Coordinates of C-alpha atoms and ligand atoms in Angstrom, one line a residue:
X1 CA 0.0 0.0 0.0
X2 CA 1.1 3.5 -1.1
X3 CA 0.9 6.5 1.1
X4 CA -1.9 9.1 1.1
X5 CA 0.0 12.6 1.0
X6 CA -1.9 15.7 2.0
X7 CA -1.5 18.2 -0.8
X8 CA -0.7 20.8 1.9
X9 CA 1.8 18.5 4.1
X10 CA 3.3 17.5 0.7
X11 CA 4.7 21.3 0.9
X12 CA 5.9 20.9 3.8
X13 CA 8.4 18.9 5.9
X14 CA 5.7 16.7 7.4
X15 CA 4.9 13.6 5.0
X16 CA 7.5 15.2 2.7
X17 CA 8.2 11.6 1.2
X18 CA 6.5 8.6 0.7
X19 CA 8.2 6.3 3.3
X20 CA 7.9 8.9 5.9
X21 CA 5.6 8.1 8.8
X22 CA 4.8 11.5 10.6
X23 CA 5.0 11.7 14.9
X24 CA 2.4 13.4 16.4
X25 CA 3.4 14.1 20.2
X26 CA 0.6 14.9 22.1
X27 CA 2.4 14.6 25.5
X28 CA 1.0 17.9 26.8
X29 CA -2.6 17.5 25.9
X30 CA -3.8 14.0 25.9
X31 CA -0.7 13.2 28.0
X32 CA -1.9 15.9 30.4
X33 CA -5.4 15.2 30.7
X34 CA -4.4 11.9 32.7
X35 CA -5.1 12.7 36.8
X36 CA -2.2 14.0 37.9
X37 CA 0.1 15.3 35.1
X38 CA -0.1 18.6 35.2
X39 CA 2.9 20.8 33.7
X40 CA 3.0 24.4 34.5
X41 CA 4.0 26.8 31.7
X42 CA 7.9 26.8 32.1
X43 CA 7.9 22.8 31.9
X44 CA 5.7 22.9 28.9
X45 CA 7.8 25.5 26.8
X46 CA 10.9 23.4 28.1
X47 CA 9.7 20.1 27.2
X48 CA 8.4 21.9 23.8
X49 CA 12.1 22.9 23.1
X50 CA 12.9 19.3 23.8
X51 CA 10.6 18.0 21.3
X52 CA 11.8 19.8 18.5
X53 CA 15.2 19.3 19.3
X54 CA 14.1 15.8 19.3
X55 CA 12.7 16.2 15.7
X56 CA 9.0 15.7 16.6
X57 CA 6.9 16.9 13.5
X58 CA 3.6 17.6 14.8
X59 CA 3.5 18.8 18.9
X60 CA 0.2 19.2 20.4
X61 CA 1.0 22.0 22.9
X62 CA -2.9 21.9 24.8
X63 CA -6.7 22.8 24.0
X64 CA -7.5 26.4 24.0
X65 CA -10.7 27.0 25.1
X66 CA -10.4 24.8 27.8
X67 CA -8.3 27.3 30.6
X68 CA -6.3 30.2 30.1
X69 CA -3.5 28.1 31.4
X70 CA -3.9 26.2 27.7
X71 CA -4.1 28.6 25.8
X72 CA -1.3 30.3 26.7
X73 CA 0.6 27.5 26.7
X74 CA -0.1 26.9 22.7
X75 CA 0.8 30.9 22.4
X76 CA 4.1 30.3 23.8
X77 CA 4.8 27.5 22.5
X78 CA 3.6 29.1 18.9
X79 CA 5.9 31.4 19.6
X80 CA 8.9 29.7 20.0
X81 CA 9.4 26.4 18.5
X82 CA 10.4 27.1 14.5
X83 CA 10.6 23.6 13.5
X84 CA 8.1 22.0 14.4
X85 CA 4.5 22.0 14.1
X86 CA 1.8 23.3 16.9
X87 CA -1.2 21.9 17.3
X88 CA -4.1 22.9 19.5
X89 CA -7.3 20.7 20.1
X90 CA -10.9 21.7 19.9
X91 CA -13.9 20.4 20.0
X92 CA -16.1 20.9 16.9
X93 CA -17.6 23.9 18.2
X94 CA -17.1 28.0 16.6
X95 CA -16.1 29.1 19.8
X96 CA -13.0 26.5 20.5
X97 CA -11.5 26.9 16.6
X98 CA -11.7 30.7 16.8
X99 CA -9.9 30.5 20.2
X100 CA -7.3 28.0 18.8
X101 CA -7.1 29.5 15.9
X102 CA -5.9 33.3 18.4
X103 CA -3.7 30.7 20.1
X104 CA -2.2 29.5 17.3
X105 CA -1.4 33.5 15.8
X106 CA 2.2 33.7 16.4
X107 CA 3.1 30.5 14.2
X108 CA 3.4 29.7 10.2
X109 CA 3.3 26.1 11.2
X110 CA -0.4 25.8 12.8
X111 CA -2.8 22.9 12.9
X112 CA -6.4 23.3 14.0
X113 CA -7.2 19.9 15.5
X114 CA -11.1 19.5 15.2
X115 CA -12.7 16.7 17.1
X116 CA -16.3 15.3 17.3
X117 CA -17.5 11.7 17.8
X118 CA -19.0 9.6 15.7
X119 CA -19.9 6.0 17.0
X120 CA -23.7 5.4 18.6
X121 CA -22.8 5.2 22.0
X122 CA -21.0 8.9 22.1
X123 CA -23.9 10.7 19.8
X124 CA -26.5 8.8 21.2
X125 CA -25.3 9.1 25.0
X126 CA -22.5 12.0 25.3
X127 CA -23.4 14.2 22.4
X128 CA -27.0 13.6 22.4
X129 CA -27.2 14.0 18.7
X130 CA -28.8 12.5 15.5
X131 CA -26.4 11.2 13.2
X132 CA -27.5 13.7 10.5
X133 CA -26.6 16.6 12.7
X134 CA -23.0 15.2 13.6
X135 CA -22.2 15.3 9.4
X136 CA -23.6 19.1 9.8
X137 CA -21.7 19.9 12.5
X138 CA -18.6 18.4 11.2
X139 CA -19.2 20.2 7.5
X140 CA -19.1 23.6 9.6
X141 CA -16.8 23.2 11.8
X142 CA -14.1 21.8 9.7
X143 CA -14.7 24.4 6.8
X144 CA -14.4 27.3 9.2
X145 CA -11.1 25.6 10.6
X146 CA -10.2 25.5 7.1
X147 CA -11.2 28.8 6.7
X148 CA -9.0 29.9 9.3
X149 CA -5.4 27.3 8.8
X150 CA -4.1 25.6 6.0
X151 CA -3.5 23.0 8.3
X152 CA -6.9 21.3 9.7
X153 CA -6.9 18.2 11.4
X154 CA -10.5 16.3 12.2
X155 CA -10.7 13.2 14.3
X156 CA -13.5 10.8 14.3
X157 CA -13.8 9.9 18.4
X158 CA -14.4 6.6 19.2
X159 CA -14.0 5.6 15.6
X160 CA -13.0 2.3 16.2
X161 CA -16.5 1.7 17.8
X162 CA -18.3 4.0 14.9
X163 CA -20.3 2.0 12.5
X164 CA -18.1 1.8 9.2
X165 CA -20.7 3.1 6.9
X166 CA -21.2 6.1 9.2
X167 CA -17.7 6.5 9.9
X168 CA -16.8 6.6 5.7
X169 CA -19.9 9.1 5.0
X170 CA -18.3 11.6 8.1
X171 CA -14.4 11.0 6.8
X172 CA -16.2 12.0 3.5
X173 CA -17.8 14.9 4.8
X174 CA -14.2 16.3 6.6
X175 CA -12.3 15.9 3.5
X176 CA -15.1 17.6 1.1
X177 CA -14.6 20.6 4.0
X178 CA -11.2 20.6 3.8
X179 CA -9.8 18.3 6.6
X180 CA -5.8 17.5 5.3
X181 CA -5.4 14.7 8.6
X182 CA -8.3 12.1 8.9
X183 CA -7.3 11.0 12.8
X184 CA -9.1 7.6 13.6
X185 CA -8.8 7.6 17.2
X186 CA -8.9 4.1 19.6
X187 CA -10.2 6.0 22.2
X188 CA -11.1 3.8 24.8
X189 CA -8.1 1.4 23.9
X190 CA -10.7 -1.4 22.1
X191 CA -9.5 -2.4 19.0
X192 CA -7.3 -5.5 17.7
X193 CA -4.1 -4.9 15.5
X194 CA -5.6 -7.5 13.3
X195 CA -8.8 -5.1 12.9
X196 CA -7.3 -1.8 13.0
X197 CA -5.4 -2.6 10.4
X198 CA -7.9 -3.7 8.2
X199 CA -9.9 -0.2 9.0
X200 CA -7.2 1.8 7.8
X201 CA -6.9 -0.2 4.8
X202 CA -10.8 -0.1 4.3
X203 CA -10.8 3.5 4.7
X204 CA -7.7 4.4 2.1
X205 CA -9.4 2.3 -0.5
X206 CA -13.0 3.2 0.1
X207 CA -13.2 7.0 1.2
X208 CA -13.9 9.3 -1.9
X209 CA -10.8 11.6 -1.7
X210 CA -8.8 9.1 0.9
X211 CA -5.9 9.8 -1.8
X212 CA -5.7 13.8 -0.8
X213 CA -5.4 13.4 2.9
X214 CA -3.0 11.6 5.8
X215 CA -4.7 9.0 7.8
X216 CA -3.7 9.0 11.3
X217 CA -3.7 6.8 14.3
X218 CA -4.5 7.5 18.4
X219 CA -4.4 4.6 20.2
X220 CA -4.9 4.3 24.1
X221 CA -3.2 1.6 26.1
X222 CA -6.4 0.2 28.0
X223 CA -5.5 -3.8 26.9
X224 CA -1.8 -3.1 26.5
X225 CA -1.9 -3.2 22.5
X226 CA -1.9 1.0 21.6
X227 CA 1.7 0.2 20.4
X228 CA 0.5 -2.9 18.4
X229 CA -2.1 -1.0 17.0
X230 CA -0.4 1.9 16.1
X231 CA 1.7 0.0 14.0
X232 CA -0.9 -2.0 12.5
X233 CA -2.6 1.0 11.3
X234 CA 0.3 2.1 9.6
X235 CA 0.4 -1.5 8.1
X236 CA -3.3 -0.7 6.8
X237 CA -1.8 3.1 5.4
X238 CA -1.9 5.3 8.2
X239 CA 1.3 7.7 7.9
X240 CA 0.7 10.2 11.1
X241 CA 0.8 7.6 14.3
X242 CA -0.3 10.4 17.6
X243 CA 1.7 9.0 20.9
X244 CA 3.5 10.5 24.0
X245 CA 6.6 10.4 25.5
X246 CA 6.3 7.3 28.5
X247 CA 2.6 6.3 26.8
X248 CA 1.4 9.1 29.2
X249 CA -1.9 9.6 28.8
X250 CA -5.9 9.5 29.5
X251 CA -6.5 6.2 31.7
X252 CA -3.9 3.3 30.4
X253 CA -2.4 6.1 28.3
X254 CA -1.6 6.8 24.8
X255 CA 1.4 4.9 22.3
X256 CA 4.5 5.0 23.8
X257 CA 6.3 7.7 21.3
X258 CA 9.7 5.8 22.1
X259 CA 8.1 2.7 21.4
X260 CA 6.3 3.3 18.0
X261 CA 9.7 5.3 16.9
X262 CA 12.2 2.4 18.2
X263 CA 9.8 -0.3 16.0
X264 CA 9.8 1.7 13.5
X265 CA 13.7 1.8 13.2
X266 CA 15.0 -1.5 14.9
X267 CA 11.9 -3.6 12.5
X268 CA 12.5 -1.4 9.3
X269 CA 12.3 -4.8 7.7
X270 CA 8.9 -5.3 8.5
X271 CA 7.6 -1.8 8.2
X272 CA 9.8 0.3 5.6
X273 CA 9.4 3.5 7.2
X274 CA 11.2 6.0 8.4
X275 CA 10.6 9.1 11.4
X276 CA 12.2 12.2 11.6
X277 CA 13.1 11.3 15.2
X278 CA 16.7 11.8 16.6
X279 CA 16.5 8.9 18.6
X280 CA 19.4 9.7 21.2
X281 CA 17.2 12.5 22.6
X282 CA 14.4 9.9 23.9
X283 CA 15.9 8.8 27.6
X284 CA 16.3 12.6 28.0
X285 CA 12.7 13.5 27.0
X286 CA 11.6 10.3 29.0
X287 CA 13.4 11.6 32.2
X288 CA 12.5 15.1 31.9
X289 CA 8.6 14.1 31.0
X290 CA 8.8 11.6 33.9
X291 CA 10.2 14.5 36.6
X292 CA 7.7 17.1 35.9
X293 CA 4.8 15.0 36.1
X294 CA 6.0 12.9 38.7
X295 CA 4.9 9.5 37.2
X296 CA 7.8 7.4 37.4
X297 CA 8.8 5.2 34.9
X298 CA 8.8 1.6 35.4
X299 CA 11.8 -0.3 36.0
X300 CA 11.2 -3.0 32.9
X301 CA 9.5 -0.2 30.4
X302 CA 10.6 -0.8 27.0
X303 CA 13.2 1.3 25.5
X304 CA 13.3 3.7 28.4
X305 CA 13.0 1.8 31.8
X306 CA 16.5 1.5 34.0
X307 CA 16.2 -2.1 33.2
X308 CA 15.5 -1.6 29.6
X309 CA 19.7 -2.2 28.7
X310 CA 20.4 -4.1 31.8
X311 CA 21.7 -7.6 31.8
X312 CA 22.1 -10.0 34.8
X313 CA 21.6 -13.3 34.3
X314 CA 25.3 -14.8 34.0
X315 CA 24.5 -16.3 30.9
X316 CA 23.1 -13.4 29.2
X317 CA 26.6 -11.5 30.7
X318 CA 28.1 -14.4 28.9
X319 CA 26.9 -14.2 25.4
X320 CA 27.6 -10.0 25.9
X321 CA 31.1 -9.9 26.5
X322 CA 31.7 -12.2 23.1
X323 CA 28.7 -10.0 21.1
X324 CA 26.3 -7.2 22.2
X325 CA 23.9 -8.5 19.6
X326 CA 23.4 -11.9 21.4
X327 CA 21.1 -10.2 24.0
X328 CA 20.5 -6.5 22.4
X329 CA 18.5 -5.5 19.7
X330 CA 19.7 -1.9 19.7
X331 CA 22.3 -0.5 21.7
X332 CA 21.4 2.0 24.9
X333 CA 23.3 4.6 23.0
X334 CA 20.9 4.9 20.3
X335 CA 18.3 5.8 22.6
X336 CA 20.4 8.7 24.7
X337 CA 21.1 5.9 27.5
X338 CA 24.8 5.6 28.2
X339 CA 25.9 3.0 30.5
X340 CA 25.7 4.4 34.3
X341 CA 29.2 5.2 35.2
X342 CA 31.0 6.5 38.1
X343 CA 31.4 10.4 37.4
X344 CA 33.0 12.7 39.3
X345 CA 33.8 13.6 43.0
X346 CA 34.0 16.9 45.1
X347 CA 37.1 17.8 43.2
X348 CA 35.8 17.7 40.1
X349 CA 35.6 21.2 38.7
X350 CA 32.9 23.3 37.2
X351 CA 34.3 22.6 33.3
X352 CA 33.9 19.0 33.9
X353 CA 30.8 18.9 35.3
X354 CA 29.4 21.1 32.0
X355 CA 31.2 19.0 30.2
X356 CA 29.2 15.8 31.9
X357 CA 26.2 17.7 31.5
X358 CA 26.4 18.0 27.8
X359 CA 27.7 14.3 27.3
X360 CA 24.2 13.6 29.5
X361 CA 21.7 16.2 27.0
X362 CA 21.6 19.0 28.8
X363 CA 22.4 22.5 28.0
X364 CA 22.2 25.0 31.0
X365 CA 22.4 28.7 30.8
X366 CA 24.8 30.3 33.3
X367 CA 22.9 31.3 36.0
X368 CA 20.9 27.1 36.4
X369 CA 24.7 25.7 35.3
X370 CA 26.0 27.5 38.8
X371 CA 23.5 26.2 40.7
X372 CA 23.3 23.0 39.6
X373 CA 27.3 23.2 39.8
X374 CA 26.9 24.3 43.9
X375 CA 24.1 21.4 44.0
X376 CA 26.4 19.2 42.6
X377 CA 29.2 20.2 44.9
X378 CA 27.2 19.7 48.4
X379 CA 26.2 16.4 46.9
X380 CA 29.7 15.0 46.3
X381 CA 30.6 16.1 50.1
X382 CA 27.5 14.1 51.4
X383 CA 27.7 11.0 49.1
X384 CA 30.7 8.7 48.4
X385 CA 30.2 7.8 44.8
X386 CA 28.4 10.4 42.2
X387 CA 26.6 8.9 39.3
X388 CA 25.1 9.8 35.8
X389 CA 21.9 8.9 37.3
X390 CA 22.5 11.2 40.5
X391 CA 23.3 14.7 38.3
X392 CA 20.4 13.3 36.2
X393 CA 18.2 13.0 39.2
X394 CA 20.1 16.6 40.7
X395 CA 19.4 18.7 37.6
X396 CA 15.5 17.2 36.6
X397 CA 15.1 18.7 40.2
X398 CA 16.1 22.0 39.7
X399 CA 14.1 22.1 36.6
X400 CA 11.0 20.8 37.8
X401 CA 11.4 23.3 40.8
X402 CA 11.6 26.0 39.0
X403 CA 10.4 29.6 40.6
X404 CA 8.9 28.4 43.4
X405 CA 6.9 30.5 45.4
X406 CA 7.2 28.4 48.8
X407 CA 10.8 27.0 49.2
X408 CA 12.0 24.6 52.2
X409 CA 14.8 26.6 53.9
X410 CA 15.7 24.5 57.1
X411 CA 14.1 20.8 58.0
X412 CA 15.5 19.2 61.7
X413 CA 13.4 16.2 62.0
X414 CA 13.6 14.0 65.3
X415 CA 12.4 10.3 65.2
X416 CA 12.8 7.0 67.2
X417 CA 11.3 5.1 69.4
X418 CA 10.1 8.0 71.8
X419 CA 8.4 9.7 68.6
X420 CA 8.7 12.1 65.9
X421 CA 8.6 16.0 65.9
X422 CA 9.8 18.2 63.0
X423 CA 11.3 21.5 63.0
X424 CA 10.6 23.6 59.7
X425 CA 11.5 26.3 57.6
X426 CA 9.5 27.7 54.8
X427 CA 10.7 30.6 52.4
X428 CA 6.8 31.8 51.4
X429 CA 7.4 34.6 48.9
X430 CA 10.9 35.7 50.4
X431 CA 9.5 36.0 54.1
X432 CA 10.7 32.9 56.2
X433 CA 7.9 30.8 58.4
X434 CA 8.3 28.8 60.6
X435 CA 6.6 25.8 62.5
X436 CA 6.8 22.4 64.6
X437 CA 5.0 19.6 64.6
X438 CA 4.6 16.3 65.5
X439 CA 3.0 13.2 63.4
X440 CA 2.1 9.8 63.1
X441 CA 5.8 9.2 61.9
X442 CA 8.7 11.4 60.7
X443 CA 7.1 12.2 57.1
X444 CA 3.9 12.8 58.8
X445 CA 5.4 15.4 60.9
X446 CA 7.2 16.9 58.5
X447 CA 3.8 17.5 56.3
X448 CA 2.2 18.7 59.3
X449 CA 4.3 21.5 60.2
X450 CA 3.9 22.3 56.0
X451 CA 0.6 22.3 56.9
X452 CA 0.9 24.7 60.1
X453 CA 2.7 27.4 57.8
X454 CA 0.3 27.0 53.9
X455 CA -3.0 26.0 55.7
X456 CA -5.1 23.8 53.2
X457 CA -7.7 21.6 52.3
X458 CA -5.6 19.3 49.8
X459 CA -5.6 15.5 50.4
X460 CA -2.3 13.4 50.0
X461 CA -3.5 11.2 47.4
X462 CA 0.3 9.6 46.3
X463 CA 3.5 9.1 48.4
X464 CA 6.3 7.6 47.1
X465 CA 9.9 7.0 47.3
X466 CA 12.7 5.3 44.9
X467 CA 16.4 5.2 45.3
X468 CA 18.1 6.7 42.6
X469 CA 20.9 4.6 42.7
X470 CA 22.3 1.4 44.7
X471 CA 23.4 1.8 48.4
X472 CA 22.6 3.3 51.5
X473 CA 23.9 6.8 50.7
X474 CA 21.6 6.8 47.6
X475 CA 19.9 10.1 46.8
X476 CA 15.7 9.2 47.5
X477 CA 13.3 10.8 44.8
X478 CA 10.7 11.4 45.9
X479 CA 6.7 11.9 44.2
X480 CA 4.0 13.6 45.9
X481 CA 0.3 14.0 44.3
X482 CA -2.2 16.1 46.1
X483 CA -5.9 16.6 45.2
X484 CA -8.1 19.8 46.2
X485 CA -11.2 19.9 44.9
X486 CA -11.2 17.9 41.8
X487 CA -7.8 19.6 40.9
X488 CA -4.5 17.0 41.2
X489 CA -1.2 18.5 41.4
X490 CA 2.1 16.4 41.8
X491 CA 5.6 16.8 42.9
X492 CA 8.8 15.9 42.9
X493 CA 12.7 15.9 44.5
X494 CA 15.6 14.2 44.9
X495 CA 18.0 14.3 48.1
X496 CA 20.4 11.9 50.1
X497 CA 17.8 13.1 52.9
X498 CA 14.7 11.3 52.3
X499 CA 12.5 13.7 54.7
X500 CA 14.1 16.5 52.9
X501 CA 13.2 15.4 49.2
X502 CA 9.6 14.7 50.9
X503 CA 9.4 18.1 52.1
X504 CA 10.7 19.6 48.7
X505 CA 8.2 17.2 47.0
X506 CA 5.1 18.2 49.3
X507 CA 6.2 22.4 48.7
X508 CA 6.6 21.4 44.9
X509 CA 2.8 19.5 44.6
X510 CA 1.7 22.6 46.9
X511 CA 3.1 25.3 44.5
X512 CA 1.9 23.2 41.5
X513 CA -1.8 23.1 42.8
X514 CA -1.7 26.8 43.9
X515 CA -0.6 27.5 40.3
X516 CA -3.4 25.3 39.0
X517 CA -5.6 27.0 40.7
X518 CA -4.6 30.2 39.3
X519 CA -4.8 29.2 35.5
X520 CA -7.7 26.3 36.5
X521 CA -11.4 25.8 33.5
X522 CA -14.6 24.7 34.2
X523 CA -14.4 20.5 34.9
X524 CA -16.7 20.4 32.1
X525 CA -15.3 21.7 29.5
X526 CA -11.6 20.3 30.2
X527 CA -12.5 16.8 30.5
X528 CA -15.8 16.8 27.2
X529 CA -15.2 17.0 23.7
Ligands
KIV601 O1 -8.7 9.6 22.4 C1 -9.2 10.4 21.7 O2 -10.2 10.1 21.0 C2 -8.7 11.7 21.6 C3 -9.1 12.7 20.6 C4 -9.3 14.0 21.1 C5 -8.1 12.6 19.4 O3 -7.8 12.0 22.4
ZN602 ZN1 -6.8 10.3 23.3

């Protein structure tokens, strides 16, 4: 099967040749909307930087309408990512293209992302529509997208539930309008590979004017096979697959972007496409994606888990040493992973420790590079051996901390078998508060004397704790999620002192929320297409 090519993405870098498959990242809108992953503004605009670097064609910086946090997040982002492009969701109404469309302003390389639904269930129950009045709606909304970008997108939600007929007469109707990406969303994570495949294929050979437009998948992870599919649909003649960095996502989450990309390139045999992906930026984008949301990755993920490139078994060591490709079907380098090594120690100086930083992916101006440098510095004192994975851990926690409003200044915490009292410090914007308390345990105390200085009504929904490294003088990272009336807000820190990177991580979920709260929508019109 030949691929479709958009007459508009044939102009442009996305879909530019026939064995191209495009990546849509859609990290910081689908990604976002599962409980829990909210990215402030400076996160966003970072990991959007990251993206591009990464060679992402297509990045899906939010919905519009939905919160002014949103929207300005997809006008920043508009403004300063060149190479890629932007995308902001809406649903098929006036109101949330004209508002994407403002968001969108500051960028050449705009997609309007149109969405409706289109099986029974969802226009019977959710959109409480007749099927005749979904075509209308998706004739006007799409030609006033189109009226607006070059660039629309529409996606049939719930399509893999939609009754084919149906679901050919409303891809019909977007193209006719002016759609240029036909999005065939697995929304609730249903479908087979076997049977996605064979919709795409359908689709590209029925659909009057399949030939003009890209077909595109979105699969969620809800039976473990949004990967799977994703690839099977591009087997049936998708060329845009729609995934995010870790599979983050609504529920199970979306396609693993590192997954879909590494099949893509380790499997070229089987699927002869190619991606525009740099692939040794992925561990960095996992990391960073994983240390602002605070959703940790898991130890055997593919591609990107700590285990991912790690072998133990003695014969598996075995076959190694004589030849990588025994036990390895692409190296950890390929991905951005280098083998963990032992770094540096206190006298390692601040040229080194740049240099380490760049060999690692990052790039710090002055002013974070010093801190991080001094961060560095106190850690070597406190911990005998300093690895990758600890100035990895180090400088994802200056970045996810950001500028703080509420900082911890001083934490003396007393525990044992007579109890446990804490003695705190809080910097709350630049005037220092303090408080004691005692608790049900040493973390306990330590959040209730947080709780003495920023009274709230926020419930502790997620405490957790991993070592970053082996041994007892490991630095603890630390993940906290907090929930305040319907709003979830997580955070995160790394330390040698555990109570210390819990107290960071409680301030960081507390500044998180409060920032939330600023920027927060109606419920009902973030979580409702
Ligand atoms: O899962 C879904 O259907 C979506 C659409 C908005 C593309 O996320
Ligand atoms: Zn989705």
């Amino acid at each position: 099967m030949t691929a479709p090519i958009s007459p508009v993405a044939a102009d442009s870098k996305i879909g530019s040749g026939r064995d191209n498959v495009v990546i849509f990242d859609t990290t910081m809108r689908d990604g976002e909307q599962s409980p829990g992953a909210s990215m402030s503004l400076e996160e966003k605009l970072e990991l959007a930087k990251i993206l591009e670097e990464m060679g992402v064609d297509i990045i899906e910086a939010g919905f519009p309408i939905a919160s002014n946090g949103d929207f300005q997040s997809v006008n920043e982002i508009a403004k300063i990512v060149k190479n890629s492009t932007i995308a902001g969701l809406c649903r098929a109404h006036q109101v949330d293209i004209d508002r994407c469309a403002e968001a969108l302003k500051p960028t050449q390389r705009g997609r309007i992302h149109v969405v409706i639904a289109t099986s029974d269930l969802h226009m019977k129950h959710k959109l409480q529509m007749e099927p005749d009045a979904v075509i209308d709606v998706i004739a006007r909304s799409v030609t006033h997208a189109r009226n607006l970008r070059d660039d629309v997108e529409w996606s049939a939600e719930d399509a893999t539930r939609s009754d084919r007929q149906f679901l050919r007469r409303a891809i019909e109707t977007a193209i006719k309008a002016g759609a240029t990406t036909i999005n065939l969303p697995d929304t609730v994570g249903y479908t087979y590979p076997s049977e996605y495949a064979d919709l795409f294929d359908w689709m590209t050979k029925n659909v009057e004017g399949a030939d003009k437009v890209i077909f595109s998948t979105h699969c969620h992870n809800d039976l473990g096979l949004a990967v799977a599919n994703s690839l099977a649909g591009v087997q049936g003649g998708a060329r845009q697959i729609e995934c995010a960095i870790n599979g983050l996502g609504e529920r199970a989450g979306n396609a693993a972007l590192e997954e879909v990309v590494m099949a893509l390139k380790v499997r070229g045999d089987k699927l002869p496409f190619q991606t525009g992906i740099d692939t040794t930026h992925i561990t960095r984008a996992s990391r960073y994606v994983s240390a602002i949301t605070g959703f940790p990755v898991q130890y055997n993920k593919a591609i990107v888990g700590k285990n991912a490139f790690a072998h133990e078994s003695g014969i598996h060591q075995d076959g190694m040493l004589k030849n990588r490709e025994t036990y390895e079907i692409m190296t950890p380098e390929s991905v951005g992973q280098a083998p963990s090594s032992l770094v540096m120690g206190k006298h390692s100086g601040s040229h080194a420790f740049r240099a380490k930083l760049k060999d690692l992916g990052y790039e710090l101006g002055q002013n974070a590079l010093k801190e991080a440098f001094g961060r560095f510095k106190d850690l070597a004192d406190r911990k005998k051996h300093v690895y990758d994975d600890d100035i990895i851990a180090l400088v994802d926690d200056a970045l996810a901390r950001g500028s703080e409003k509420i900082r911890v200044s001083h934490l003396r915490v007393v525990a044992g078998t007579e109890g446990q009292s804490a003695e705190l410090t809080l910097d709350v914007d630049g005037q220092a508060k303090s408080a004691e308390a005692s608790g049900d345990g040493p973390v306990d105390a330590v959040f209730n004397a947080i709780h003495k200085i920023v009274p709230h009504s926020a419930a502790l929904r997620l405490f957790q704790v991993h070592a970053v490294t082996e041994g007892t003088d490991a630095q603890a990272q630390v993940s906290v999620r907090l929930e305040e009336d319907g709003r979830i807000a997580t955070g995160a820190a790394a330390d040698t002192d555990t109570l210390t990177a819990s107290a960071k991580a409680y301030v960081n979920a507390l500044n998180n929320l409060f920032a939330r709260k600023e920027k927060s929508a109606p419920a009902a019109i973030a979580s409702g297409f």
